[in-house]
Amino acid sequence: MINAVLVFNNSGQPRLTKFYTQLDTAVQQRLISEIFTLVANRPSSSCNFLPLPPLLAPSKSSTATPASSTPTDTPTLITYRHYATLYFIVISTSTESPLALLDLIQVFVEALDRLFENVCELDLIFHFETLHAVLGEMIVGGVVVETGLEKVVRGVRDQGKILRRTGNTGGRSAGLGGGILGGFGLRGV
């Protein structure tokens, strides 16, 4: 299961934070800060997998449900990719394949690149609804439901057509279109 998907810029500013497990806001903020610090301080020659920091270890809070206390539901792994100015990070349980998660990140970035035609960080800031739509096509409730690039892009474009018909008459569908600034492309750093 995927517990969270995070996107940061090189300065540590979150561009996307999507949690699939319930955490207190204060814990989320500490977690975001700690994960960025861990990932940003790694040399580029290091692997893209990290063990879970102590902050993310299973909590002793009373909000834990019996299902979340099983070993397979406990988050244990951070998987990330760094593309030019952005870090794409997935926090997952031990039941997810780290290589499959790298592929998931790659498809996520490629889908954004196709939808924005050379995506850049500003596209993610000003068209966050498209960012969430792409993620929603790929992950539902922490479970990966689609990794086919064409299906993901088609699903998001279809959502844009629906939005355009229901009130967006400005020519461009909500959040879809070309990125006008230099993009971060698909070059892994």
CSV table of C-alpha atoms in Angstrom, one decimal:
chain,number,residue,atom,x,y,z
A,1,MET,CA,0.0,0.0,0.0
A,2,ILE,CA,1.1,3.5,-0.7
A,3,ASN,CA,0.9,5.7,2.4
A,4,ALA,CA,1.8,9.1,0.8
A,5,VAL,CA,3.0,10.8,-2.4
A,6,LEU,CA,5.1,13.9,-2.0
A,7,VAL,CA,6.6,16.3,-4.5
A,8,PHE,CA,9.2,18.9,-3.4
A,9,ASN,CA,11.2,21.5,-5.3
A,10,ASN,CA,15.0,21.8,-4.6
A,11,SER,CA,14.4,24.3,-1.9
A,12,GLY,CA,12.1,21.9,0.1
A,13,GLN,CA,8.8,23.6,-0.7
A,14,PRO,CA,6.1,21.0,-1.1
A,15,ARG,CA,4.4,21.1,-4.5
A,16,LEU,CA,2.1,18.1,-3.7
A,17,THR,CA,1.4,16.3,-0.5
A,18,LYS,CA,-1.1,13.5,-0.7
A,19,PHE,CA,-1.5,11.2,2.3
A,20,TYR,CA,-3.5,7.9,2.0
A,21,THR,CA,-3.3,7.2,5.8
A,22,GLN,CA,-4.5,9.5,8.5
A,23,LEU,CA,-1.9,11.4,10.4
A,24,ASP,CA,-2.1,14.5,12.6
A,25,THR,CA,-1.2,17.7,10.8
A,26,ALA,CA,1.7,18.3,13.1
A,27,VAL,CA,3.1,14.9,12.3
A,28,GLN,CA,2.6,15.4,8.6
A,29,GLN,CA,4.6,18.7,8.7
A,30,ARG,CA,7.5,17.1,10.7
A,31,LEU,CA,7.4,14.1,8.3
A,32,ILE,CA,7.5,16.4,5.2
A,33,SER,CA,10.5,18.3,6.6
A,34,GLU,CA,12.4,15.2,7.7
A,35,ILE,CA,11.9,13.3,4.5
A,36,PHE,CA,13.0,16.3,2.4
A,37,THR,CA,16.1,16.6,4.5
A,38,LEU,CA,16.9,12.9,4.1
A,39,VAL,CA,16.4,12.8,0.4
A,40,ALA,CA,18.1,16.2,-0.4
A,41,ASN,CA,21.2,15.3,1.5
A,42,ARG,CA,21.8,12.0,-0.4
A,43,PRO,CA,24.5,12.0,-3.1
A,44,SER,CA,23.2,11.6,-6.6
A,45,SER,CA,25.1,8.3,-6.9
A,46,SER,CA,23.0,6.7,-4.0
A,47,CYS,CA,20.1,4.4,-4.7
A,48,ASN,CA,16.6,5.8,-4.7
A,49,PHE,CA,15.4,3.8,-1.7
A,50,LEU,CA,15.5,4.8,2.0
A,51,PRO,CA,14.4,3.0,5.1
A,52,LEU,CA,11.7,4.7,7.1
A,53,PRO,CA,12.9,7.4,9.5
A,54,PRO,CA,11.9,6.9,13.2
A,55,LEU,CA,9.2,9.6,12.9
A,56,LEU,CA,7.3,7.4,10.5
A,57,ALA,CA,7.5,4.3,12.6
A,58,PRO,CA,4.2,2.9,13.8
A,59,SER,CA,2.7,5.3,16.3
A,60,LYS,CA,1.3,4.3,19.7
A,61,SER,CA,-1.7,6.6,19.2
A,62,SER,CA,-5.2,5.4,19.9
A,63,THR,CA,-6.3,6.2,16.4
A,64,ALA,CA,-4.7,3.1,15.0
A,65,THR,CA,-7.2,0.6,13.7
A,66,PRO,CA,-6.7,-3.1,14.0
A,67,ALA,CA,-6.2,-3.4,10.2
A,68,SER,CA,-3.4,-0.8,10.3
A,69,SER,CA,-1.5,-2.6,13.1
A,70,THR,CA,-0.7,-5.6,10.9
A,71,PRO,CA,2.9,-5.7,9.8
A,72,THR,CA,2.0,-5.4,6.1
A,73,ASP,CA,0.2,-2.1,6.6
A,74,THR,CA,3.1,-0.4,8.3
A,75,PRO,CA,5.0,2.1,6.2
A,76,THR,CA,8.6,1.0,5.8
A,77,LEU,CA,10.1,2.4,2.7
A,78,ILE,CA,10.8,5.8,1.0
A,79,THR,CA,11.2,5.6,-2.8
A,80,TYR,CA,12.1,8.7,-4.7
A,81,ARG,CA,13.3,10.2,-8.0
A,82,HIS,CA,14.9,13.6,-8.6
A,83,TYR,CA,14.1,15.3,-11.9
A,84,ALA,CA,15.9,18.6,-12.5
A,85,THR,CA,14.2,20.9,-9.9
A,86,LEU,CA,11.7,18.4,-8.3
A,87,TYR,CA,11.8,15.4,-6.0
A,88,PHE,CA,9.0,12.8,-6.4
A,89,ILE,CA,8.7,10.7,-3.3
A,90,VAL,CA,6.5,7.7,-2.4
A,91,ILE,CA,6.1,6.3,1.1
A,92,SER,CA,5.0,2.7,1.0
A,93,THR,CA,4.6,-0.5,2.9
A,94,SER,CA,6.8,-3.6,2.5
A,95,THR,CA,4.2,-5.2,0.2
A,96,GLU,CA,5.0,-2.7,-2.6
A,97,SER,CA,7.9,-3.5,-4.9
A,98,PRO,CA,10.5,-0.6,-4.9
A,99,LEU,CA,11.2,-1.1,-8.6
A,100,ALA,CA,7.5,-0.9,-9.4
A,101,LEU,CA,7.3,2.3,-7.4
A,102,LEU,CA,10.2,3.8,-9.4
A,103,ASP,CA,8.2,2.9,-12.5
A,104,LEU,CA,5.1,4.5,-11.0
A,105,ILE,CA,7.0,7.7,-10.5
A,106,GLN,CA,8.3,7.5,-14.0
A,107,VAL,CA,4.8,7.1,-15.5
A,108,PHE,CA,3.5,9.9,-13.2
A,109,VAL,CA,6.2,12.3,-14.6
A,110,GLU,CA,5.7,11.2,-18.2
A,111,ALA,CA,1.9,11.7,-17.9
A,112,LEU,CA,2.5,15.2,-16.6
A,113,ASP,CA,5.0,15.9,-19.4
A,114,ARG,CA,2.5,14.8,-22.0
A,115,LEU,CA,-0.4,16.8,-20.5
A,116,PHE,CA,1.6,20.0,-20.1
A,117,GLU,CA,3.8,19.6,-23.2
A,118,ASN,CA,7.1,20.1,-21.5
A,119,VAL,CA,6.0,20.4,-17.9
A,120,CYS,CA,7.7,22.8,-15.4
A,121,GLU,CA,7.3,23.6,-11.7
A,122,LEU,CA,5.0,26.5,-12.4
A,123,ASP,CA,2.6,24.2,-14.2
A,124,LEU,CA,2.3,22.2,-11.0
A,125,ILE,CA,1.8,25.3,-8.9
A,126,PHE,CA,-0.9,26.9,-11.1
A,127,HIS,CA,-2.6,23.7,-12.3
A,128,PHE,CA,-2.6,21.7,-9.2
A,129,GLU,CA,-5.9,20.2,-10.1
A,130,THR,CA,-4.4,18.4,-13.1
A,131,LEU,CA,-1.6,17.2,-10.8
A,132,HIS,CA,-4.2,15.7,-8.5
A,133,ALA,CA,-6.2,14.3,-11.4
A,134,VAL,CA,-3.2,12.4,-12.7
A,135,LEU,CA,-2.5,11.0,-9.3
A,136,GLY,CA,-6.1,10.1,-8.9
A,137,GLU,CA,-6.0,8.1,-12.2
A,138,MET,CA,-3.0,6.2,-10.9
A,139,ILE,CA,-3.6,5.7,-7.2
A,140,VAL,CA,-7.0,5.2,-5.4
A,141,GLY,CA,-7.0,4.9,-1.6
A,142,GLY,CA,-3.3,4.0,-1.5
A,143,VAL,CA,-3.6,1.2,-4.1
A,144,VAL,CA,-2.1,1.5,-7.6
A,145,VAL,CA,-4.9,1.1,-10.0
A,146,GLU,CA,-3.3,2.2,-13.3
A,147,THR,CA,0.2,2.5,-14.7
A,148,GLY,CA,-0.6,2.6,-18.4
A,149,LEU,CA,0.6,6.0,-19.6
A,150,GLU,CA,-1.9,6.3,-22.4
A,151,LYS,CA,-4.8,5.3,-20.2
A,152,VAL,CA,-3.8,7.8,-17.5
A,153,VAL,CA,-3.4,10.7,-20.0
A,154,ARG,CA,-6.7,9.8,-21.7
A,155,GLY,CA,-8.5,9.6,-18.3
A,156,VAL,CA,-7.3,13.1,-17.3
A,157,ARG,CA,-8.1,14.6,-20.7
A,158,ASP,CA,-11.6,13.1,-20.5
A,159,GLN,CA,-12.0,14.8,-17.1
A,160,GLY,CA,-10.9,18.1,-18.8
A,161,LYS,CA,-13.5,17.6,-21.5
A,162,ILE,CA,-16.2,17.1,-18.9
A,163,LEU,CA,-15.1,20.3,-17.0
A,164,ARG,CA,-15.1,22.3,-20.2
A,165,ARG,CA,-18.7,21.2,-21.0
A,166,THR,CA,-19.9,22.1,-17.6
A,167,GLY,CA,-18.8,25.6,-17.4
A,168,ASN,CA,-15.2,26.3,-18.6
A,169,THR,CA,-15.6,28.1,-21.8
A,170,GLY,CA,-12.2,29.8,-21.8
A,171,GLY,CA,-10.8,27.6,-24.6
A,172,ARG,CA,-8.4,25.5,-22.4
A,173,SER,CA,-9.7,22.8,-20.3
A,174,ALA,CA,-9.2,23.2,-16.5
A,175,GLY,CA,-5.5,22.7,-15.8
A,176,LEU,CA,-4.5,21.2,-19.1
A,177,GLY,CA,-2.2,22.7,-21.7
A,178,GLY,CA,1.3,23.5,-22.5
A,179,GLY,CA,4.0,24.5,-20.1
A,180,ILE,CA,5.5,27.7,-21.5
A,181,LEU,CA,8.7,27.7,-19.5
A,182,GLY,CA,11.5,25.2,-19.7
A,183,GLY,CA,10.4,21.8,-18.3
A,184,PHE,CA,12.1,19.3,-16.1
A,185,GLY,CA,11.7,16.7,-18.7
A,186,LEU,CA,12.4,13.0,-18.1
A,187,ARG,CA,16.1,13.2,-17.4
A,188,GLY,CA,16.8,11.5,-14.0
A,189,VAL,CA,19.4,13.2,-12.0
